[in-house]
Structure formats: C-alpha cells, structure tokens
Amino acid sequence: MSEFSRRVCCFVVGSELSPWIAAFGALLFYYSSSIALTLYNKWLFVAFGLKYPLTVTSVHMTTCFLFAFTIQRFRRGKWGIGVSAGALKRCIGVGVFVGVDIALTNSSFLYVSIPFIEMVKSACPLWVLMLSLTLGIEKFSYSLIVIMITISGGLCLSVYGEAKFDMTGFVMCLTASVLAACRLVASHTLLHHAGDDRMDSMQMLAVMAPVSGTVMAVPALIMEVDEIRKSRFASDSQLQKDATLAVLGGALLAVNLNLSEFVFLGRTSALTMNVAAIFKVLIVSIASTVMFDARVTALNATGYGVCMTGVMGYNVLKLQRAKQESRTGPYTVVDPTSSSDTVPLTQRSETASHDREGAEPAGGGEG
C-alpha cells in the first residue's frame, strides 16, 4: 500500500486505533456507503420520480472525476494524472465498460427490485471465470467447472423464483453483469500486468470517470433531455431545486463510496472485501424489502445462497493458490468480485498476492 493510502486510512479511521478496531471501522464505512448509495438511487429514480438514470449518473461520474483528479494533485504535488499514453488508451476502453455497466444497472432500478438486481449481478464471477479461462488468465481445473456450475444454478433459481419478473430489467442486469466481468479482467491487466503502463486505482478512476460520464451523457442527450423538458421538473422551480439537491446528494454518496473502498482495502484486503460484499448484498436486500416493499421468494433466497456458495468456493480456491504462490512462485488469479456497488464504481480486481502490498481499489463507479 502506498504512503498516500496509509495517510488516507489513518485520517478516516484513526492511526492510534488497534488494527481490529480500525478494520471494523473501515468495514462499517464501506457498508454504510455502498448500501446508502444503492438505496438512495432506488429512491431517487422510483420514489422521488427522477426517472433519468443516464443523466443523473453522468453527473455522479463527473463528480467522481473531480474527486480523483484533486486527489492526484495532492499525491503528485502538481496537476495532472501522471500516466503513460499506453495506459491512457487501455484505461479508456475500461471506462467504456464501466459506463455502460453503470448505465444499465441504474436503468434497471426502474424495472426490477433491488434484491433481484443484486442476485443477478452477484453472478459476475461466473463471467469473469469464463473470460479468464478463454484468455488463458486462469488455468483449467475441475474445481473451477464445479464453481461455475454452482453459480449458474444459483442464478437460474433466483431468476425463476422472481415474483415480479421483468424481461427488460433482467436483460439490463445480465448485460451489466457481463460488462462488469469484462471491466474486471481488463482492469486486472492494467493494475498488475501492463508493464510500464501499470496504473494504481486512483489514476484509473481519474481516467475512467470522465470516459464513463461521456458514455452515459451521449445517450442521455438523445433519450432523456426531451423527456426532462416535458416533465414536471421543467415547470416547477421548487421541484428543480429539490431535484438538483437530490442529484448532488447522490454524487457525494458516489464519491464517498469510492473513498470507503479505498480505505477498506487499505485496512484489510481484496479477499476480505469479497466476503464483505457477499454479506452486504444480504443486508441491502433486507433493507430494500423494508423500505420499498420488495418481495423475496424462498426460491429467490435459495438461488442466491447457491450462487454465493460458488463465489465463496472460488474465494477459498483463490486463497489456497495464493498460499501456493508464496511457496512455489507466481500464479495469476483474477478476483471476480461482484459490483454492487450497484452504482459503486470501485474495482476489486487485485490478485491475492497483492492484497496487502501495492493493491488499491480501482475506482469504477456506483454499480
């Protein structure tokens, strides 16, 4: 972990606290930030009635860019991001994946419940494993096949048991999950295997956020601007003020989420974040059931349990390989954490061998 990361962690959770208390504080910071943003976006798009996810999220991403760019200013002592031209080109491609992923995830809030979104996106490790095997990043093993079958079976049960199934929302969530996997595999290369083009997480966020914001802004201009002009938000000045404050509030939550993941990984590890993300999905599903009357069937819950069993199995396998690596030499493993961050943009594609040293969360967004 860089000296800058240590200073941020110490500032947020305190430098005089014991490691266990500091880690627990970082966990609470991450949980509260991620869950708050997910529930807030659902409220904003559905309850408040601001049904323009592309426009709203492009504002969020612009705010995240300003945050990351300012952080880079303090890290480098001068303005600029400090990346090579090759890294910039690679990261722009990742930014496109991030933008479409978040746009689809946020749009799906209008069609399906939060628990269903979380269940479908929790299958992201399945697509990561398939891509990793195809590209030769992962080595074939029967254990991986069992894990993939388990996650697939859990996903099928969750979808089949959905009480208020909507095909449009399902396709959006599924496509977002696949794109999140593409983003994780691509960002893994940038973080650990790009030679001179390697980047840290804050640099990636500073480059990807404006790209992602642009990716969402273009369709927003085409699909949402006219609707906004014809809506009640265009004619009611008080409603305009309320909507502006609501959007800016969400933008601050998006920035807070990126900071929380940065701090959490600084105090713990990527593997710990994987496990924490699993329980976070459970908490946010329960909270959404209470707040938005979302219905979770027994088959839904069973499917999610099966899917998470597969994800936990992969985490155990990854940990075993990390221990083997420490004895026999490097072995690359991609970390397929789900993005809940449903609008959470931070990447968690660090390898287990970099959990403590040199690994930082790569900002990617809210979703």
Coordinates of C-alpha atoms in Angstrom, one line a residue:
M1 CA 0.0 0.0 0.0
S2 CA 1.3 3.5 -0.9
E3 CA 2.2 6.1 1.7
F4 CA -0.7 8.2 0.4
S5 CA -3.1 5.2 1.0
R6 CA -1.8 4.9 4.6
R7 CA -2.4 8.6 5.3
V8 CA -6.0 8.4 3.9
C9 CA -6.7 5.3 6.0
C10 CA -5.3 6.9 9.2
F11 CA -7.2 10.1 8.6
V12 CA -10.6 8.3 8.2
V13 CA -10.4 5.5 10.8
G14 CA -7.6 6.8 13.0
S15 CA -4.0 5.9 13.3
E16 CA -4.0 5.2 17.1
L17 CA -6.7 2.5 16.9
S18 CA -5.9 -1.2 17.1
P19 CA -5.8 -3.0 13.7
W20 CA -9.0 -4.9 14.5
I21 CA -10.9 -1.8 15.5
A22 CA -9.6 0.1 12.5
A23 CA -10.6 -2.7 10.2
F24 CA -14.0 -2.9 11.7
G25 CA -14.4 0.9 11.3
A26 CA -13.4 0.6 7.7
L27 CA -15.9 -2.2 7.2
L28 CA -18.7 -0.1 8.6
F29 CA -17.6 2.9 6.4
Y30 CA -17.8 0.6 3.3
Y31 CA -21.1 -1.0 4.2
S32 CA -22.8 2.3 5.0
S33 CA -21.5 4.0 1.9
S34 CA -22.4 1.1 -0.5
I35 CA -25.8 0.4 1.0
A36 CA -26.7 4.1 1.2
L37 CA -25.9 4.7 -2.4
T38 CA -27.9 1.7 -3.6
L39 CA -31.0 2.6 -1.6
Y40 CA -30.7 6.3 -2.4
N41 CA -30.6 5.6 -6.2
K42 CA -33.7 3.4 -5.9
W43 CA -35.5 6.2 -4.0
L44 CA -34.3 8.8 -6.5
F45 CA -35.4 7.0 -9.6
V46 CA -38.6 5.5 -8.4
A47 CA -40.0 7.2 -5.2
F48 CA -38.8 10.7 -6.0
G49 CA -39.7 10.2 -9.6
L50 CA -36.5 11.4 -11.3
K51 CA -36.6 8.7 -13.9
Y52 CA -33.5 9.8 -15.8
P53 CA -30.7 7.4 -14.7
L54 CA -28.3 8.3 -17.5
T55 CA -28.4 12.0 -16.8
V56 CA -28.1 11.5 -13.1
T57 CA -25.3 9.0 -13.3
S58 CA -23.3 11.2 -15.7
V59 CA -23.3 13.9 -13.0
H60 CA -22.2 11.3 -10.4
M61 CA -19.3 10.3 -12.6
T62 CA -18.2 13.9 -13.3
T63 CA -18.1 14.4 -9.5
C64 CA -16.0 11.3 -9.0
F65 CA -13.6 12.5 -11.7
L66 CA -13.2 15.9 -9.9
F67 CA -12.6 14.0 -6.6
A68 CA -9.9 11.6 -8.2
F69 CA -8.3 14.5 -10.1
T70 CA -8.0 16.5 -6.9
I71 CA -6.5 13.6 -5.0
Q72 CA -3.9 13.1 -7.7
R73 CA -3.0 16.8 -7.3
F74 CA -2.1 16.2 -3.6
R75 CA -0.4 12.9 -4.4
R76 CA 1.9 14.2 -7.2
G77 CA 2.3 17.8 -5.9
K78 CA 1.1 19.1 -9.3
W79 CA -1.9 19.0 -11.5
G80 CA -2.3 16.0 -13.9
I81 CA -2.9 12.3 -13.7
G82 CA 0.6 11.0 -14.4
V83 CA 0.0 8.1 -16.7
S84 CA 1.6 6.9 -19.9
A85 CA -0.1 7.2 -23.3
G86 CA -0.4 3.4 -23.5
A87 CA -2.1 3.2 -20.1
L88 CA -4.4 6.1 -21.1
K89 CA -5.6 4.2 -24.2
R90 CA -6.1 1.0 -22.2
C91 CA -8.0 2.7 -19.5
I92 CA -10.3 4.5 -21.9
G93 CA -11.5 1.1 -23.1
V94 CA -12.1 0.0 -19.5
G95 CA -14.0 3.3 -18.9
V96 CA -16.5 2.4 -21.7
F97 CA -17.2 -0.9 -20.0
V98 CA -17.7 0.9 -16.7
G99 CA -20.0 3.5 -18.2
V100 CA -22.3 1.0 -19.9
D101 CA -22.3 -1.3 -16.9
I102 CA -23.4 1.5 -14.5
A103 CA -25.9 2.9 -17.0
L104 CA -27.7 -0.4 -17.4
T105 CA -27.6 -1.1 -13.7
N106 CA -29.1 2.2 -12.7
S107 CA -31.7 1.9 -15.5
S108 CA -32.8 -1.5 -14.2
F109 CA -33.9 0.2 -11.0
L110 CA -37.0 1.3 -12.9
Y111 CA -38.0 -2.2 -13.8
V112 CA -36.9 -4.7 -11.1
S113 CA -36.3 -4.8 -7.4
I114 CA -33.0 -4.2 -5.6
P115 CA -32.8 -7.8 -4.3
F116 CA -33.2 -9.1 -7.9
I117 CA -30.6 -6.8 -9.2
E118 CA -28.1 -7.8 -6.5
M119 CA -28.8 -11.5 -7.2
V120 CA -28.3 -11.3 -10.9
K121 CA -25.1 -9.1 -10.6
S122 CA -23.7 -11.5 -8.0
A123 CA -23.2 -13.9 -10.8
C124 CA -20.4 -11.6 -12.2
P125 CA -17.7 -14.1 -11.0
L126 CA -19.2 -16.6 -13.5
W127 CA -18.5 -14.4 -16.5
V128 CA -15.1 -13.5 -15.0
L129 CA -14.1 -17.1 -14.8
M130 CA -15.3 -17.8 -18.4
L131 CA -13.4 -14.8 -19.8
S132 CA -10.3 -15.7 -17.7
L133 CA -10.3 -19.3 -19.0
T134 CA -10.9 -18.2 -22.6
L135 CA -8.0 -15.7 -22.4
G136 CA -5.7 -18.1 -20.6
I137 CA -5.5 -16.0 -17.4
E138 CA -6.9 -18.9 -15.4
K139 CA -5.8 -22.5 -15.7
F140 CA -8.5 -25.0 -16.4
S141 CA -9.4 -27.2 -13.4
Y142 CA -12.4 -29.3 -12.4
S143 CA -12.8 -27.2 -9.3
L144 CA -13.4 -24.1 -11.5
I145 CA -16.0 -26.1 -13.5
V146 CA -17.9 -27.1 -10.4
I147 CA -17.8 -23.4 -9.2
M148 CA -19.1 -22.2 -12.5
I149 CA -22.0 -24.7 -12.5
T150 CA -22.9 -23.8 -8.9
I151 CA -23.0 -20.1 -9.7
S152 CA -25.0 -20.8 -12.8
G153 CA -27.5 -22.9 -11.0
G154 CA -28.0 -20.3 -8.3
L155 CA -28.6 -17.6 -10.9
C156 CA -31.2 -19.8 -12.7
L157 CA -33.0 -20.4 -9.4
S158 CA -33.0 -16.7 -8.5
V159 CA -34.4 -15.7 -11.9
Y160 CA -37.0 -18.5 -11.9
G161 CA -38.2 -17.6 -8.4
E162 CA -38.6 -13.8 -9.0
A163 CA -42.1 -12.7 -8.0
K164 CA -42.2 -9.6 -10.3
F165 CA -40.0 -10.7 -13.2
D166 CA -39.5 -8.1 -16.0
M167 CA -37.6 -9.2 -19.1
T168 CA -36.2 -5.7 -19.8
G169 CA -34.8 -5.3 -16.3
F170 CA -33.4 -8.8 -16.4
V171 CA -31.6 -8.2 -19.7
M172 CA -30.2 -5.0 -18.4
C173 CA -28.9 -6.6 -15.2
L174 CA -27.5 -9.6 -17.0
T175 CA -25.7 -7.4 -19.6
A176 CA -24.3 -5.2 -16.9
S177 CA -23.0 -8.3 -15.1
V178 CA -21.2 -9.5 -18.2
L179 CA -19.7 -6.0 -18.9
A180 CA -18.6 -5.8 -15.2
A181 CA -16.7 -9.0 -15.8
C182 CA -15.0 -7.6 -18.9
R183 CA -14.1 -4.5 -16.9
L184 CA -12.6 -6.5 -14.1
V185 CA -10.5 -8.7 -16.4
A186 CA -9.3 -5.6 -18.3
S187 CA -8.5 -3.6 -15.2
H188 CA -6.7 -6.5 -13.7
T189 CA -4.3 -6.3 -16.6
L190 CA -3.8 -2.5 -16.0
L191 CA -3.2 -3.0 -12.3
H192 CA -0.7 -5.9 -12.4
H193 CA 0.4 -7.0 -15.9
A194 CA 0.7 -3.9 -18.1
G195 CA 4.5 -3.3 -17.6
D196 CA 5.2 0.4 -17.9
D197 CA 1.5 1.0 -18.4
R198 CA 0.5 -0.1 -15.0
M199 CA -1.7 2.2 -13.0
D200 CA -3.0 2.5 -9.5
S201 CA -6.6 2.7 -8.6
M202 CA -6.9 6.5 -8.2
Q203 CA -5.3 7.0 -11.5
M204 CA -7.7 4.6 -13.1
L205 CA -10.7 6.4 -11.5
A206 CA -9.4 9.8 -12.7
V207 CA -9.2 8.5 -16.3
M208 CA -12.3 6.2 -16.4
A209 CA -14.7 8.6 -14.7
P210 CA -14.8 11.2 -17.5
V211 CA -14.9 8.4 -20.1
S212 CA -17.8 6.7 -18.3
G213 CA -19.6 10.0 -17.8
T214 CA -19.3 10.8 -21.5
V215 CA -20.6 7.3 -22.4
M216 CA -23.7 8.0 -20.3
A217 CA -24.1 11.6 -21.3
V218 CA -24.3 10.9 -25.1
P219 CA -27.4 8.6 -24.9
A220 CA -28.8 10.8 -22.1
L221 CA -28.8 13.8 -24.5
I222 CA -30.6 11.6 -27.1
M223 CA -33.0 9.7 -24.8
E224 CA -33.7 11.8 -21.8
V225 CA -33.2 15.6 -22.4
D226 CA -36.5 16.0 -24.3
E227 CA -38.3 14.0 -21.6
I228 CA -36.9 16.2 -18.9
R229 CA -38.1 19.3 -20.7
K230 CA -41.6 17.9 -20.9
S231 CA -41.6 16.7 -17.3
R232 CA -42.9 18.4 -14.2
F233 CA -39.3 19.1 -13.2
A234 CA -39.0 21.7 -16.0
S235 CA -42.0 23.8 -14.9
D236 CA -41.8 23.7 -11.1
S237 CA -38.9 25.9 -9.8
Q238 CA -39.1 24.4 -6.3
L239 CA -39.0 20.9 -7.7
Q240 CA -36.0 21.9 -9.8
K241 CA -34.2 22.9 -6.6
D242 CA -35.2 19.7 -4.8
A243 CA -34.0 17.6 -7.8
T244 CA -30.7 19.4 -8.0
L245 CA -30.0 18.9 -4.3
A246 CA -31.1 15.2 -4.7
V247 CA -28.7 14.6 -7.6
L248 CA -25.8 16.3 -5.9
G249 CA -26.5 14.3 -2.8
G250 CA -26.2 11.1 -4.8
A251 CA -23.0 12.4 -6.3
L252 CA -21.5 12.9 -2.9
L253 CA -22.5 9.4 -1.9
A254 CA -20.8 8.1 -5.1
V255 CA -17.6 9.9 -4.1
N256 CA -17.9 8.6 -0.5
L257 CA -18.3 5.0 -1.8
N258 CA -15.0 5.3 -3.8
L259 CA -13.3 6.6 -0.7
S260 CA -14.7 3.9 1.5
E261 CA -13.5 1.1 -0.8
F262 CA -10.1 2.8 -0.9
V263 CA -9.9 2.9 2.9
F264 CA -11.4 -0.6 3.3
L265 CA -8.8 -2.2 1.1
G266 CA -6.1 -0.2 2.8
R267 CA -7.0 -1.6 6.2
T268 CA -7.9 -5.2 5.1
S269 CA -7.5 -7.0 1.8
A270 CA -9.3 -7.7 -1.5
L271 CA -10.3 -11.2 -0.3
T272 CA -11.9 -9.6 2.8
M273 CA -13.8 -7.2 0.6
N274 CA -15.1 -10.2 -1.5
V275 CA -16.5 -11.8 1.6
A276 CA -17.8 -8.5 2.9
A277 CA -19.6 -7.8 -0.4
I278 CA -21.5 -11.1 -0.1
F279 CA -23.0 -10.1 3.3
K280 CA -23.5 -6.6 2.0
V281 CA -25.9 -7.9 -0.7
L282 CA -27.8 -9.7 2.1
I283 CA -28.1 -6.5 4.1
V284 CA -29.1 -4.3 1.2
S285 CA -31.8 -6.9 0.1
I286 CA -33.3 -6.9 3.6
A287 CA -33.2 -3.1 3.8
S288 CA -34.9 -2.7 0.4
T289 CA -37.6 -5.2 1.4
V290 CA -38.4 -3.0 4.4
M291 CA -38.1 0.4 2.6
F292 CA -39.6 -0.4 -0.9
D293 CA -41.7 -3.5 -0.1
A294 CA -39.6 -5.6 -2.4
R295 CA -40.7 -9.3 -2.3
V296 CA -38.1 -12.0 -2.0
T297 CA -39.4 -15.6 -2.5
A298 CA -38.0 -18.7 -1.0
L299 CA -36.7 -19.8 -4.4
N300 CA -35.0 -16.3 -4.8
A301 CA -33.2 -16.8 -1.5
T302 CA -32.2 -20.4 -2.2
G303 CA -30.8 -19.4 -5.6
Y304 CA -28.8 -16.5 -4.0
G305 CA -27.5 -18.9 -1.4
V306 CA -26.4 -21.4 -4.0
C307 CA -24.8 -18.6 -6.1
M308 CA -22.9 -17.3 -3.1
T309 CA -21.7 -20.8 -2.2
G310 CA -20.0 -20.8 -5.6
V311 CA -18.5 -17.4 -5.0
M312 CA -17.2 -18.4 -1.6
G313 CA -15.8 -21.6 -3.1
Y314 CA -13.8 -19.5 -5.6
N315 CA -12.5 -17.3 -2.8
V316 CA -11.3 -20.3 -0.9
L317 CA -9.6 -21.6 -4.1
K318 CA -8.0 -18.3 -4.6
L319 CA -6.7 -18.2 -1.1
Q320 CA -5.2 -21.7 -1.5
R321 CA -3.5 -20.7 -4.7
A322 CA -2.1 -17.5 -3.1
K323 CA -0.5 -19.6 -0.4
Q324 CA 0.9 -22.0 -3.0
E325 CA 2.2 -19.0 -4.9
S326 CA 4.1 -17.8 -1.8
R327 CA 5.9 -21.2 -1.8
T328 CA 6.3 -22.1 -5.5
G329 CA 6.1 -18.8 -7.5
P330 CA 3.6 -16.5 -9.1
Y331 CA 0.2 -17.7 -10.3
T332 CA -2.2 -15.2 -11.6
V333 CA -5.8 -15.3 -10.3
V334 CA -8.4 -12.7 -11.3
D335 CA -10.6 -11.5 -8.4
P336 CA -14.2 -11.7 -9.6
T337 CA -15.9 -9.6 -7.0
S338 CA -19.5 -8.6 -7.9
S339 CA -20.1 -4.9 -8.4
S340 CA -22.9 -3.9 -6.3
D341 CA -21.5 -1.4 -5.8
T342 CA -24.6 -1.1 -7.7
V343 CA -23.5 2.0 -8.5
P344 CA -20.4 1.6 -6.7
L345 CA -17.5 2.2 -9.2
T346 CA -14.6 0.8 -7.4
Q347 CA -12.8 -2.1 -9.0
R348 CA -11.8 -5.0 -6.8
S349 CA -9.6 -7.0 -9.2
E350 CA -6.5 -7.2 -7.2
T351 CA -4.8 -10.6 -7.0
A352 CA -4.5 -12.3 -3.7
S353 CA -0.7 -11.9 -3.7
H354 CA -1.2 -8.1 -3.8
D355 CA -3.8 -7.9 -1.1
R356 CA -1.5 -6.1 1.3
E357 CA 1.2 -4.5 -0.7
G358 CA 0.7 -2.4 -3.8
A359 CA -3.0 -3.2 -4.2
E360 CA -5.6 -0.4 -4.0
P361 CA -9.2 -0.4 -5.1
A362 CA -9.6 0.7 -8.7
G363 CA -12.4 3.2 -8.9
G364 CA -15.1 2.3 -11.3
G365 CA -18.4 3.7 -10.2
E366 CA -21.6 3.0 -8.5
G367 CA -22.9 -0.1 -9.9

